[in-house]
Amino acid sequence: MFEIVKKEPLNATVTKMVVKAPLIARKAQPGQFIIFRALPDSERIPLTIADYDREKGTVTIIFQIVGRGTMELNTLNVGDSINDFVGPLGTPSHLDGLKKVAVVGGGVGCAIAYPVAKKLHKMGAQVHAITGFRNKELVILEQDFRDISDVYKIVTDDGSYGEKGLVTDALEQLIKEGNQYDEVFAIGPLIMMKFVCLLTKKYGIKTVVSMNPIMIDGTGMCGGCRLTVGGETKFACVDGPDFDGHLVDFDEAMKRGAMYRQFEAREREEECELMQKEVEG
Amino acid sequence: MAFERNMDPKKTPMPTQDAEKRSHNFEEVALGYTYEMAVAEARRCLHCKNKPCQSACPVAIDIPGFIGRIAEEDLQGAWEILSASTALPAVCGRVCPQEHQCEGKCVRGIKGEPVGIGRLERFVADWHNAREDQKTEKPKANGHKVAIVGSGPAGLTCAGELAKMGYEVTVYEALHQAGGVLVYGIPEFRLPKAIVAQEIEGLKKLGVKVETNMVIGKVLTIDDLFDMGNEAIFVGSGAGLPRFMNIPGENLKGVYSANEYLTRVNLMKAYQQDSKTPIQRSQKVAVVGGGNVAMDAARCARRMGADEVTIVYRRSMNELPARKEEVEHALEEGIAFKTLSDPIEVLGDENGFVCGLRCIAMELGEPDESGRRRPVPVKDSAFDIPVDAVIVAIGTSPNPLIRKTTPGLETNKRGCIITEDEGGLTSRDGVYAGGDAVTGAATVILSMGAGKEAAKAMDAYIKGKNQ
C-alpha cells in the first residue's frame, strides 16, 4: 500500500499528491509514468511522474479529475493509501547534451513538463518555459516554473492572467526574437501538441511530445496505447511516452483518445456538474 | 482388483451448462464429474504397463496411479499421487490440451474414446480443495533465498517446488493480482478465478511470498534481486506482447488485441454487471485467429452481449490450434467460423469506429515448416464482414523489459530467452527461465513442466555453490 503524505488542490479539478513509494522514487526519471488504482476495484490509470524525492522515498503526481478512476483517487486524503501504484514505467526523456530548450506546457500537461524543465535546469541548460491555461482559475505550478526558468511566459486563452493568447503565439514570438532552441518539449492536450509541432516544423526545430493514451498494464501487454509514429505502430507505454512530435499522427491519437469519452462523461454527470464544466469547457 | 473394469467405449460425459443459457453468463461451462461418474470413468483405465499417458505428460504425473485410486474409491490416495507431480491440478484438469498429451496416447482411444484423464484430474483436485480439513505443513527452512519473476503457471510451479524444498521464495508479479495468464487471459467460465486464488493461497501456506505491482526490469532489475540476497532467480515472465496484423485500419476504435479485451473482461472484471471498467458493448464482433485465445475472446464477446461473433481464420477447421473442447463449446454457443479467410483491412466509419473487416479467401497449398498446409490467397476474392469490433488473437511474443535491463541475458531473434538445457539455465549465472518467455506462446502445462525442471536445477546450483 502506498501512503499519501501530502495532498494539495492546485485548482478546482487538479490535485497534487505526494505518495510514499521508495522503490519507485529510487529509479524515477523525468518522462516516466506510474499506473495507479485508487481502490481495490478501480480502473488502472497511467499518470506521468511530476516529481520525486529519492531521499524521502516519495513520488509526486498531479492529476486532473476526468473520470471515475481519478475521482476515486481524489477521495483519498493524507494518511490514506493508494491500493496499487506501479512504476517507473516508460522510457525516460532524453535530455543529454541539450543546451537551450523551450518547454511548453498546456493545462494539466504542465505537471509533466515541469520535471523535464527542472532536470534541464539542473543540468545547466537554458530553459524557456511557456505554460498556457484556459483562464486564471486553472493556472498551476506558476512559482515552480518561475524558479527554474531563464525565461517564463504564462498565457491564458481569455487573457484573464498573463498574456492573452495561445502557447504557440508565445513560442513563435520567442523564436522570432532570435532564440535558437536545440529542442522544444511540448506537453499538454493533443490539439496543443499538434499545433506546436506544426509551428516548430515550419522553423525546423526538433520537438518532443509526451503521449498519454488509454492503457491498461503499461508494460506492453495490452496494445491499447498504440499510436502511429512515422507510419509505424508504436506502444506509448514501452516505446514512449516521449516521441518525435513531427512524426506523430495526432489526428488518429485524438480519435483513439475519445474511445471511452461517453463512459467518462457519464461518471462525471453522476458526480458534479461544476467539475464537468471545468473539464469539458 | 476389487472392481469391475468399465468397457464402455465412450468417456463418461461431462455435465455442462446449457449452451444457450451459458452464452449469457460467465459461470463455468463444464460442471465437473460427480463421485459416481468419476469412479465409473476411472474404471475405464486399463493400467497399461508402459504407461503411454504418463510419458506424454509434461510434468510426468503418475496417471494410472492416481486413476487407480479413484477406481478403488480412495480419493485421498489419488490426491497424494497427483499432488506429488503437479502444483496446479485444478487448473490443468481444466485447461490442458489433453487430446495432444496424456489422452492422445491412451490405449482406450484406439478403438473408442480415451479415458477422461483431465476430467478425473479436475475431479480429484476439486474434491481436495472443497475439504475444509486440508492441512499444509510449512517446510523446514533451508536458509536460502530465491526470487521468481512472474506469477503465471511457470512461476507458480517453480515457486511451489522450491518452497517445498525449504527455500525462502518471493514471487514478483507486474500486475495488481497474481496468476498471470490464468487471471488476465483465461476467462472465468473456463477457469474460475476462485480456483486460481485457492492455488495461490496454497503456495502462501507453504511460505511463498507474493509481491504484486512489481514490474521486474523497471521497479527492480534482475541484478537488484541478486543484491537483495537471492541466490538464484527464475524468469517466468511469459509472452505478453500482442502481435498485430499490420493492415490498414488496425488503429481504429474498436480494434482490440485479445490481451486488452480479455484483460478488461477478466482481470478488470468488465463481465460483472456493476463493473467500472470501460469496454465497448459490441453487436457484431470478428475475432482473428484460431487458437485458444481466439476461442476465449469470441466466447467472452458473446457473453458480453454480441449477437454475432465470427472467428476469422486463414486455414480450415482441421488446422485450428485451439483445444478441441473449446472449439466444440464455441460452436454450441453459436460462434460462427469463417475459415480460409484472411483480413486485409479494417474498415472504419466517419468517427473512427470500426464498421467492417475486409478479408480475402484463402485455399490450402503445400505443407509449410509447421507441417500444416500453407494458406494461399485466392485472387480477386475480397469480401467484407460488417462488424463493430475486431479482436486480434494471432499470437504474442515475450516482453522485452527483462532482456533490455539484464546485461548478459541472451535472447533469440524472436525475443525469447535462450536456455541451455531443460533445467532452464540462461546465459547468466544463477538466472533460470522457463515457460512462454523461453518458448513463445505455448500451454499452461508446458510452462509448469519448465518451472518444475528449473526448480530442480536451481536447487542443484545453490547446493553446489554452497558446498
XYZ file of C-alpha atoms in Angstrom:
748
model
C 0.000 0.000 0.000
C 1.198 3.454 -0.870
C 0.561 6.162 1.701
C -0.387 9.682 0.715
C 1.846 12.067 2.668
C 0.669 15.327 1.142
C -2.383 16.443 -0.812
C -2.935 19.861 -2.277
C -5.597 21.077 -4.695
C -3.906 23.141 -7.433
C -7.175 24.335 -8.918
C -10.806 23.207 -8.964
C -10.102 19.994 -10.866
C -6.376 19.408 -10.495
C -4.843 17.839 -7.411
C -1.252 17.274 -6.355
C -0.372 14.285 -4.212
C 2.901 13.188 -2.705
C 2.961 9.428 -2.292
C 5.285 7.187 -0.304
C 6.803 4.812 -2.871
C 10.507 4.369 -2.091
C 11.285 1.793 -4.783
C 9.759 3.974 -7.482
C 11.373 7.156 -6.148
C 14.750 5.439 -6.288
C 14.569 4.855 -10.054
C 12.201 7.524 -11.414
C 13.373 9.804 -14.235
C 11.610 12.704 -15.969
C 9.264 11.471 -18.670
C 8.374 8.237 -16.896
C 4.982 7.373 -15.524
C 3.215 5.278 -12.915
C -0.053 3.346 -13.072
C -2.378 3.554 -10.117
C -5.608 2.034 -8.903
C -7.034 4.099 -6.079
C -9.305 1.404 -4.631
C -9.304 -2.385 -4.887
C -11.776 -2.398 -7.765
C -10.719 0.777 -9.574
C -9.581 1.021 -13.157
C -5.836 1.150 -13.916
C -4.817 4.661 -14.912
C -1.426 5.965 -16.086
C -0.071 9.252 -14.730
C 3.234 10.835 -15.560
C 5.510 11.379 -12.573
C 5.532 15.090 -11.707
C 8.424 14.954 -9.240
C 10.296 12.570 -6.993
C 12.446 12.721 -3.881
C 14.892 9.832 -3.698
C 15.858 10.532 -0.083
C 12.350 10.842 1.279
C 11.209 7.983 -0.944
C 8.286 9.904 -2.362
C 6.766 10.368 -5.789
C 4.610 13.369 -6.703
C 1.641 13.023 -9.010
C -0.595 15.750 -10.354
C -3.878 14.707 -11.845
C -6.987 16.159 -13.353
C -10.294 14.668 -12.328
C -11.612 13.344 -15.604
C -13.396 10.060 -14.944
C -14.204 7.571 -12.237
C -10.616 6.482 -11.544
C -9.286 9.976 -10.901
C -12.411 10.834 -8.934
C -11.787 7.879 -6.665
C -8.172 8.890 -6.233
C -9.309 12.346 -5.204
C -11.457 10.896 -2.417
C -8.286 9.735 -0.655
C -6.579 12.019 1.842
C -3.281 12.341 3.696
C -2.745 9.164 5.721
C -4.844 7.058 3.332
C -3.157 4.643 0.970
C -3.447 4.140 -2.758
C -4.232 0.489 -3.418
C -1.860 -0.025 -6.346
C 0.976 2.188 -7.541
C 3.449 0.767 -10.023
C 6.389 2.265 -11.849
C 8.512 3.904 -13.012
C 7.223 2.812 -16.420
C 8.129 4.002 -19.893
C 11.367 5.341 -21.287
C 12.888 8.423 -19.603
C 13.102 11.652 -21.590
C 16.386 12.038 -23.484
C 17.846 15.270 -22.206
C 21.588 14.711 -22.549
C 23.530 17.350 -24.394
C 20.717 19.893 -24.581
C 21.861 23.467 -24.005
C 18.857 25.612 -24.777
C 15.347 24.297 -24.698
C 11.816 25.622 -24.866
C 9.450 23.694 -22.604
C 5.797 24.205 -23.438
C 3.082 23.021 -21.055
C -0.649 23.208 -21.525
C -3.130 22.851 -18.670
C -2.506 19.797 -16.529
C 0.264 18.845 -19.001
C 2.375 21.404 -17.132
C 2.696 18.769 -14.416
C 4.552 16.553 -16.868
C 6.514 19.399 -18.429
C 7.754 20.557 -15.036
C 10.117 17.642 -14.162
C 11.628 17.888 -17.651
C 12.230 21.626 -17.223
C 13.571 21.098 -13.719
C 16.051 18.448 -14.811
C 17.215 20.570 -17.753
C 17.728 23.495 -15.385
C 19.744 21.293 -13.021
C 21.858 20.104 -15.945
C 22.700 23.750 -16.610
C 20.654 24.147 -19.784
C 18.883 27.387 -20.576
C 15.175 26.802 -20.058
C 12.494 28.920 -21.684
C 9.166 27.825 -20.280
C 5.757 28.658 -21.657
C 2.656 27.499 -19.852
C -0.864 28.018 -21.116
C -4.254 27.737 -19.455
C -7.847 28.472 -20.379
C -8.203 31.079 -17.636
C -6.717 32.414 -14.406
C -8.541 29.904 -12.186
C -6.810 26.990 -13.876
C -3.213 28.204 -13.538
C -0.938 25.676 -11.816
C 2.758 25.427 -10.912
C 3.477 29.065 -11.689
C 6.063 29.533 -8.957
C 7.670 26.159 -9.633
C 8.280 27.103 -13.248
C 9.477 30.582 -12.335
C 12.117 29.079 -10.047
C 13.774 27.059 -12.784
C 13.257 29.051 -15.986
C 15.509 31.619 -17.599
C 12.521 32.959 -19.468
C 8.991 32.248 -18.313
C 5.791 33.113 -20.122
C 2.297 32.418 -18.969
C -0.629 32.736 -21.337
C -4.373 32.325 -20.962
C -6.998 31.810 -23.665
C -9.164 34.617 -22.311
C -6.423 36.939 -21.137
C -7.552 36.757 -17.509
C -3.940 36.142 -16.465
C -0.543 36.612 -18.110
C -0.659 37.340 -21.817
C -3.798 36.648 -23.818
C -3.237 34.031 -26.454
C -2.092 30.521 -27.119
C 1.207 28.848 -26.251
C 2.017 28.727 -29.956
C 1.808 32.562 -30.126
C 4.245 32.880 -27.249
C 6.600 30.277 -28.681
C 6.620 31.834 -32.131
C 7.374 35.213 -30.589
C 10.391 33.799 -28.760
C 11.630 32.126 -31.930
C 11.185 35.319 -33.898
C 13.121 37.215 -31.245
C 16.081 35.120 -32.343
C 16.098 32.332 -29.771
C 17.605 29.205 -31.257
C 16.451 26.105 -29.434
C 18.138 22.710 -29.576
C 14.758 21.204 -28.908
C 11.214 22.008 -27.923
C 9.319 19.881 -25.384
C 5.566 20.207 -25.780
C 3.308 18.529 -23.260
C -0.387 19.167 -22.986
C -3.652 18.426 -24.760
C -3.213 16.600 -28.087
C -4.542 19.558 -30.037
C -1.974 21.854 -28.409
C 0.886 19.457 -29.121
C -0.281 19.107 -32.704
C -0.191 22.872 -33.269
C 3.138 23.330 -31.501
C 4.543 20.674 -33.832
C 3.104 22.369 -36.917
C 4.803 25.578 -35.815
C 8.193 24.076 -34.992
C 8.194 22.067 -38.198
C 7.984 25.368 -40.034
C 11.109 26.536 -38.189
C 12.833 23.165 -38.351
C 13.169 22.701 -34.576
C 13.102 19.157 -33.253
C 10.100 18.735 -30.965
C 9.419 16.048 -28.411
C 5.897 15.373 -27.200
C 4.683 13.199 -24.328
C 1.744 10.997 -25.257
C -0.772 9.850 -22.674
C -3.170 7.453 -24.410
C -5.529 4.926 -22.871
C -3.630 1.948 -21.498
C -4.117 -0.884 -19.041
C -0.910 -2.563 -17.949
C 1.784 -0.094 -19.003
C 4.248 -2.878 -19.800
C 3.485 -3.580 -23.459
C 0.854 -6.187 -22.845
C -2.467 -4.744 -23.958
C -1.547 -2.723 -27.024
C -4.328 -0.281 -26.187
C -1.884 2.638 -26.175
C -0.752 2.164 -29.753
C -0.034 5.200 -31.905
C 1.182 5.748 -35.410
C 4.614 7.409 -35.386
C 6.355 7.899 -38.701
C 3.978 5.408 -40.303
C 4.792 2.682 -37.770
C 2.708 1.437 -34.873
C 4.326 2.202 -31.508
C 3.255 1.441 -27.958
C 3.315 4.600 -25.811
C 3.946 2.570 -22.658
C 7.240 0.985 -23.693
C 8.396 2.884 -26.792
C 7.411 6.217 -25.229
C 5.698 8.125 -23.775
C 8.078 10.647 -25.456
C 8.017 10.722 -29.262
C 9.274 12.919 -32.073
C 6.261 15.178 -32.415
C 6.849 15.766 -36.102
C 6.213 12.076 -36.760
C 3.153 11.502 -34.545
C -0.258 11.027 -36.167
C -2.150 13.340 -33.808
C -5.482 13.055 -35.608
C -5.539 9.310 -35.062
C -4.417 9.741 -31.442
C -7.236 12.209 -30.813
C -9.803 9.782 -32.182
C -8.421 6.905 -30.121
C -8.326 9.074 -27.006
C -12.053 9.678 -27.327
C -12.868 5.954 -27.298
C -14.410 5.933 -23.831
C -15.469 9.577 -23.639
C -19.092 8.619 -23.052
C -18.011 6.452 -20.134
C -16.040 9.303 -18.605
C -18.836 11.813 -19.136
C -21.363 9.519 -17.522
C -19.203 9.134 -14.434
C -18.814 12.900 -14.178
C -22.515 13.589 -14.562
C -23.207 11.381 -11.614
C -20.731 13.341 -9.582
C -20.734 17.080 -10.035
C -21.865 19.439 -12.674
C -19.385 22.174 -11.920
C -16.484 19.848 -12.454
C -17.851 18.716 -15.771
C -17.839 22.290 -16.999
C -14.241 22.663 -15.932
C -13.083 19.554 -17.702
C -15.000 19.948 -20.920
C -15.243 23.730 -21.110
C -8.563 -55.603 -8.378
C -11.652 -55.066 -6.263
C -13.807 -53.638 -9.034
C -15.092 -54.495 -12.462
C -13.484 -52.720 -15.410
C -15.782 -50.390 -17.340
C -15.505 -51.286 -21.029
C -17.771 -48.526 -22.340
C -16.015 -47.243 -25.488
C -17.107 -43.691 -24.706
C -15.986 -41.314 -21.993
C -18.432 -40.674 -19.195
C -19.996 -37.437 -20.481
C -19.120 -34.211 -18.693
C -22.161 -32.373 -17.369
C -22.170 -28.878 -18.857
C -24.265 -25.769 -18.536
C -26.882 -25.464 -21.283
C -25.307 -23.735 -24.305
C -27.951 -21.043 -24.756
C -28.016 -20.217 -21.070
C -24.252 -20.135 -20.623
C -23.678 -17.898 -23.626
C -25.202 -15.155 -21.468
C -23.286 -15.778 -18.255
C -19.704 -16.178 -17.104
C -20.239 -19.195 -14.902
C -18.177 -22.288 -15.547
C -19.201 -24.226 -18.655
C -18.139 -27.705 -17.559
C -19.694 -28.574 -14.222
C -17.434 -31.434 -13.195
C -17.986 -35.127 -12.552
C -19.989 -36.423 -9.640
C -18.377 -39.037 -7.395
C -20.192 -41.856 -9.241
C -19.185 -40.523 -12.652
C -15.559 -40.204 -11.597
C -15.390 -43.739 -10.233
C -17.082 -45.120 -13.361
C -14.687 -43.225 -15.629
C -11.637 -44.245 -13.594
C -12.622 -47.882 -14.070
C -12.168 -47.481 -17.844
C -8.375 -47.293 -17.358
C -6.527 -50.435 -18.494
C -3.426 -49.750 -16.365
C -1.044 -50.387 -19.239
C 2.387 -51.449 -18.047
C 4.320 -48.946 -20.149
C 2.054 -46.012 -19.159
C 1.993 -44.154 -22.504
C -0.167 -41.419 -20.928
C 2.434 -40.581 -18.290
C 5.232 -40.232 -20.838
C 3.067 -37.733 -22.760
C 2.554 -35.545 -19.671
C 4.942 -32.580 -19.432
C 5.053 -32.941 -15.639
C 5.007 -36.776 -15.734
C 2.052 -37.330 -13.421
C 1.606 -41.000 -12.422
C -1.690 -41.081 -14.270
C -2.612 -44.794 -13.940
C -1.601 -44.499 -10.296
C -3.982 -41.714 -9.354
C -6.761 -43.058 -11.564
C -6.400 -46.474 -9.946
C -7.021 -44.915 -6.550
C -10.183 -43.227 -7.789
C -11.343 -46.606 -9.154
C -10.760 -48.044 -5.699
C -12.634 -45.077 -4.200
C -9.559 -43.870 -2.338
C -9.651 -40.173 -3.152
C -7.075 -39.165 -0.557
C -4.664 -41.646 -2.119
C -5.435 -40.253 -5.576
C -4.751 -36.731 -4.319
C -1.418 -37.703 -2.828
C -0.190 -39.213 -6.093
C -1.493 -36.290 -8.162
C -0.124 -33.556 -5.932
C 3.309 -35.182 -5.837
C 3.772 -34.218 -9.513
C 1.685 -31.115 -10.112
C 1.219 -27.909 -8.186
C -1.894 -26.797 -10.043
C -4.111 -29.830 -10.726
C -7.411 -27.936 -10.561
C -6.062 -25.624 -13.254
C -4.542 -28.301 -15.504
C -7.576 -30.539 -15.331
C -9.451 -27.654 -16.892
C -7.093 -26.085 -19.420
C -4.541 -28.693 -20.577
C -4.813 -29.796 -24.213
C -5.250 -33.395 -23.089
C -6.039 -34.647 -26.590
C -2.476 -33.812 -27.634
C -0.889 -35.114 -24.435
C -1.973 -37.845 -21.999
C -5.311 -38.662 -23.603
C -3.758 -38.609 -27.067
C -1.634 -41.600 -26.074
C -4.343 -43.512 -24.165
C -4.793 -47.048 -25.460
C -8.549 -46.815 -24.934
C -8.514 -44.098 -27.557
C -7.554 -46.518 -30.322
C -10.939 -48.222 -30.552
C -13.052 -45.682 -28.736
C -12.571 -42.591 -26.638
C -9.581 -42.239 -24.330
C -10.005 -42.201 -20.570
C -11.111 -38.725 -19.427
C -7.831 -38.062 -17.655
C -8.262 -34.295 -17.497
C -11.745 -34.626 -16.074
C -10.518 -37.048 -13.424
C -7.621 -34.768 -12.520
C -10.047 -31.913 -12.065
C -12.357 -34.107 -10.007
C -9.639 -35.075 -7.536
C -8.345 -31.512 -7.238
C -11.818 -30.078 -6.683
C -12.567 -32.788 -4.126
C -9.414 -31.887 -2.256
C -9.974 -28.118 -2.477
C -13.517 -28.448 -1.155
C -12.340 -30.145 2.009
C -12.004 -27.900 4.994
C -9.636 -30.092 6.951
C -6.764 -29.909 4.459
C -3.503 -29.165 6.164
C -0.350 -27.753 4.684
C 2.837 -28.327 6.594
C 5.215 -25.438 6.166
C 8.523 -27.000 5.138
C 11.638 -26.535 7.262
C 13.600 -23.515 6.056
C 16.939 -24.301 4.416
C 18.255 -20.751 4.807
C 18.490 -19.904 1.102
C 16.614 -17.232 -0.754
C 15.327 -17.279 -4.345
C 13.228 -14.951 -6.488
C 10.641 -15.808 -9.121
C 9.703 -13.269 -11.791
C 6.118 -13.703 -12.926
C 3.216 -15.419 -11.206
C 1.834 -17.378 -14.137
C 1.887 -21.165 -14.357
C 5.684 -21.419 -14.780
C 6.480 -19.106 -11.877
C 3.896 -20.567 -9.516
C 5.056 -24.114 -10.188
C 8.705 -23.210 -9.716
C 7.824 -21.322 -6.520
C 5.881 -24.274 -5.129
C 8.659 -26.767 -5.838
C 11.326 -24.574 -4.267
C 9.176 -23.750 -1.243
C 8.666 -27.458 -0.629
C 12.465 -27.843 -0.570
C 12.663 -25.205 2.150
C 13.692 -22.140 0.147
C 12.553 -18.655 1.074
C 10.657 -17.804 -2.125
C 9.375 -14.427 -3.299
C 7.248 -14.207 -6.437
C 7.152 -10.838 -8.227
C 4.093 -10.011 -10.318
C 3.818 -6.947 -12.584
C 0.043 -6.608 -12.422
C -2.033 -5.911 -9.323
C -3.150 -9.508 -8.988
C -1.170 -12.741 -9.025
C -1.829 -15.527 -11.518
C -0.517 -14.194 -14.815
C -2.369 -15.523 -17.836
C -4.519 -17.626 -15.523
C -6.206 -14.447 -14.296
C -5.836 -11.899 -17.081
C -6.252 -14.250 -20.022
C -8.234 -17.424 -19.435
C -11.850 -16.446 -18.767
C -13.911 -17.175 -15.694
C -16.218 -19.615 -17.495
C -13.273 -21.847 -18.365
C -11.169 -21.366 -15.246
C -12.915 -19.755 -12.264
C -10.647 -17.210 -10.613
C -11.520 -18.595 -7.199
C -9.616 -21.741 -8.181
C -6.507 -19.785 -9.136
C -6.791 -17.806 -5.908
C -7.021 -21.038 -3.941
C -3.912 -22.459 -5.635
C -2.027 -19.263 -4.789
C -3.258 -19.396 -1.196
C -1.880 -22.916 -1.040
C 1.543 -21.620 -2.072
C 1.367 -18.883 0.538
C 0.713 -21.535 3.171
C 3.965 -23.131 2.062
C 5.618 -19.822 2.905
C 5.818 -18.307 -0.591
C 5.666 -14.501 -0.588
C 3.826 -12.861 -3.480
C 4.551 -9.225 -4.306
C 2.247 -7.573 -6.830
C 2.824 -4.289 -8.714
C 6.460 -5.276 -9.233
C 7.497 -4.865 -12.848
C 10.882 -6.524 -12.867
C 13.101 -4.670 -15.290
C 11.594 -1.392 -14.083
C 10.968 -1.266 -10.327
C 13.795 -3.707 -9.685
C 16.208 -5.320 -12.105
C 17.495 -8.887 -12.062
C 20.739 -7.511 -10.632
C 18.826 -5.731 -7.857
C 17.272 -9.086 -6.963
C 20.726 -10.632 -6.624
C 21.813 -7.662 -4.479
C 18.849 -8.385 -2.224
C 20.361 -11.755 -1.356
C 18.626 -14.055 -3.798
C 20.972 -16.861 -4.815
C 19.092 -17.872 -7.947
C 16.325 -16.288 -9.986
C 13.683 -17.850 -12.186
C 12.244 -15.740 -15.019
C 8.758 -16.830 -15.992
C 7.599 -13.525 -17.408
C 5.522 -15.087 -20.162
C 4.788 -13.913 -23.665
C 2.669 -10.887 -23.103
C 3.344 -8.725 -26.136
C 0.448 -8.879 -28.590
C 1.061 -9.254 -32.308
C -0.976 -7.183 -34.685
C -1.785 -7.841 -38.340
C -0.137 -4.698 -39.738
C -3.010 -3.978 -42.064
C -4.717 -0.624 -42.722
C -7.301 0.435 -40.154
C -5.822 -1.518 -37.296
C -5.735 1.535 -35.036
C -9.431 2.314 -35.457
C -11.543 2.445 -32.319
C -12.963 -0.981 -31.653
C -9.870 -2.944 -32.692
C -8.607 -4.730 -29.592
C -5.719 -7.063 -29.032
C -7.062 -10.223 -27.422
C -4.846 -9.340 -24.468
C -6.551 -5.999 -23.977
C -10.027 -7.387 -24.486
C -9.532 -10.358 -22.197
C -7.776 -8.239 -19.564
C -10.646 -5.779 -19.487
C -13.183 -8.583 -19.275
C -11.359 -10.918 -16.867
C -8.780 -9.167 -14.723
C -10.621 -5.844 -14.692
C -13.930 -7.679 -14.291
C -15.868 -5.899 -17.044
C -18.040 -9.008 -17.129
C -19.665 -8.106 -13.827
C -22.804 -6.025 -14.111
C -21.616 -3.327 -11.706
C -18.073 -3.155 -13.082
C -16.456 0.236 -13.544
C -14.209 -0.968 -16.360
C -14.947 0.725 -19.673
C -15.485 -1.683 -22.542
C -17.234 -1.381 -25.834
C -20.509 -3.296 -25.912
C -20.391 -4.602 -29.451
C -23.116 -6.259 -31.504
C -21.074 -7.883 -34.260
C -17.577 -8.997 -33.462
C -14.860 -10.571 -35.581
C -12.090 -12.437 -33.791
C -8.992 -13.051 -35.896
C -7.085 -16.254 -35.099
C -7.775 -19.896 -34.354
C -6.097 -20.682 -31.041
C -7.425 -20.975 -27.512
C -7.071 -17.240 -27.024
C -9.252 -16.594 -30.073
C -11.888 -19.002 -28.709
C -11.742 -17.310 -25.308
C -12.123 -13.848 -26.820
C -15.005 -14.922 -29.059
C -16.863 -16.594 -26.232
C -16.307 -13.571 -23.975
C -17.633 -11.237 -26.678
C -20.731 -13.425 -26.961
C -21.242 -13.283 -23.220
C -20.734 -9.525 -23.225
C -23.855 -9.326 -25.391
C -22.725 -9.577 -29.022
C -25.390 -11.104 -31.281
C -22.950 -12.253 -33.915
C -19.416 -13.387 -33.235
C -17.267 -14.710 -36.050
C -13.893 -16.404 -35.819
C -11.858 -15.445 -38.873
C -9.122 -17.996 -39.521
C -6.879 -18.361 -42.536
C -6.704 -22.154 -42.600
C -9.558 -24.676 -42.306
C -11.390 -26.180 -39.317
C -8.931 -29.089 -39.333
C -5.960 -26.876 -38.585
C -7.463 -24.865 -35.714
C -4.786 -24.912 -32.986
C -7.350 -24.489 -30.191
C -8.216 -27.239 -27.746
C -10.922 -29.434 -29.273
C -13.355 -28.960 -26.410
C -13.112 -25.174 -26.719
C -13.984 -25.297 -30.431
C -16.956 -27.556 -29.692
C -18.144 -25.298 -26.903
C -17.754 -22.243 -29.122
C -19.816 -23.876 -31.874
C -22.513 -24.827 -29.367
C -22.631 -21.241 -28.189
C -23.356 -20.009 -31.692
C -19.920 -18.675 -32.610
C -19.593 -18.618 -36.410
C -16.381 -19.789 -38.092
C -15.262 -18.027 -41.231
C -12.316 -20.216 -42.144
C -9.970 -19.908 -45.133
C -10.254 -16.149 -44.791
C -7.537 -13.604 -44.140
C -8.152 -9.976 -43.118
C -6.584 -7.342 -45.363
C -8.147 -4.157 -43.984
C -10.241 -2.930 -41.076
C -12.946 -0.560 -42.300
C -13.957 2.484 -40.266
C -16.818 4.971 -40.149
C -16.546 8.765 -40.183
C -15.965 8.842 -36.391
C -13.075 6.422 -36.480
C -15.037 3.438 -35.180
C -14.761 0.017 -36.797
C -17.594 -0.812 -39.217
C -16.255 -3.802 -41.102
C -13.465 -6.249 -41.777
C -12.290 -6.789 -45.347
C -10.912 -10.261 -45.994
C -9.719 -12.350 -48.884
C -10.476 -16.015 -49.359
C -7.628 -18.486 -48.962
C -7.025 -22.005 -50.190
C -4.684 -24.593 -48.768
C -1.466 -25.213 -50.681
C 1.633 -27.275 -49.913
C 2.558 -28.036 -46.280
C 4.822 -25.437 -44.633
C 7.532 -25.900 -41.990
C 4.867 -26.490 -39.320
C 3.618 -29.453 -41.335
C 0.282 -27.775 -41.889
C -0.867 -26.864 -45.387
C 0.043 -23.301 -46.153
C -2.863 -20.933 -46.828
C -2.595 -19.181 -50.200
C -4.710 -16.149 -51.175
C -7.371 -16.629 -53.854
C -7.206 -13.901 -56.484
C -9.986 -11.279 -56.585
C -11.827 -12.838 -53.692
C -12.123 -9.876 -51.319
C -15.290 -9.663 -49.258
C -16.451 -7.573 -46.284
C -17.852 -8.711 -42.957
C -19.886 -5.978 -41.230
C -18.657 -5.749 -37.641
C -18.366 -3.107 -34.918
C -15.369 -4.657 -33.171
C -12.333 -6.657 -34.199
C -10.305 -8.664 -31.700
C -6.840 -9.659 -32.865
C -5.749 -13.026 -31.446
C -2.880 -14.027 -33.721
C -0.277 -14.634 -31.055
C 2.033 -12.959 -28.605
C 5.772 -12.684 -28.052
C 7.899 -12.292 -24.907
C 8.034 -8.934 -23.183
C 11.344 -7.107 -23.722
C 11.517 -5.378 -20.306
C 13.748 -8.000 -18.718
C 16.060 -8.639 -21.646
C 16.559 -4.900 -22.081
C 17.601 -4.388 -18.461
C 19.592 -7.538 -17.774
C 23.129 -7.332 -19.142
C 24.374 -10.651 -20.446
C 20.946 -12.268 -20.790
C 20.828 -13.691 -24.300
C 17.662 -13.898 -26.352
C 16.942 -15.111 -29.869
C 15.632 -13.024 -32.728
C 12.049 -13.613 -31.645
C 12.882 -12.149 -28.241
C 12.725 -15.497 -26.437
C 15.247 -16.082 -23.642
C 17.829 -18.671 -24.666
C 18.261 -21.553 -22.217
C 20.966 -24.193 -22.233
C 19.042 -27.287 -21.210
C 15.721 -28.459 -19.827
C 16.749 -27.019 -16.450
C 16.331 -23.567 -17.970
C 19.785 -22.124 -17.266
C 20.226 -18.886 -19.207
C 23.425 -17.189 -20.330
C 23.556 -15.506 -16.904
C 24.915 -17.431 -13.932
C 22.144 -18.176 -11.454
C 19.377 -16.976 -13.778
C 16.935 -19.622 -14.976
C 13.964 -19.176 -17.281
C 11.006 -21.155 -18.496
C 7.519 -21.026 -19.919
C 6.404 -18.692 -22.678
C 9.337 -16.320 -22.005
C 11.528 -19.094 -23.456
C 9.258 -20.925 -25.893
C 6.988 -18.123 -27.079
C 3.272 -18.585 -26.507
C 2.574 -22.221 -25.577
C 0.461 -24.018 -22.986
C -0.059 -23.847 -19.236
C 1.229 -27.373 -18.708
C 4.424 -26.879 -20.711
C 5.150 -23.821 -18.602
C 4.539 -25.826 -15.467
C 6.890 -28.521 -16.680
C 9.565 -25.894 -17.293
C 9.017 -24.351 -13.865
C 9.371 -27.724 -12.237
C 12.592 -28.621 -14.072
C 14.064 -25.206 -13.326
C 13.345 -25.624 -9.612
C 15.412 -28.824 -9.593
C 18.241 -27.145 -11.482
C 18.203 -24.108 -9.177
C 18.319 -26.344 -6.131
C 21.284 -28.249 -7.556
C 23.022 -24.978 -8.444
C 22.591 -23.461 -4.983
C 23.615 -26.655 -3.232
C 26.671 -26.952 -5.474
C 27.666 -23.371 -4.819
C 27.402 -23.725 -1.052
C 29.385 -26.913 -0.740
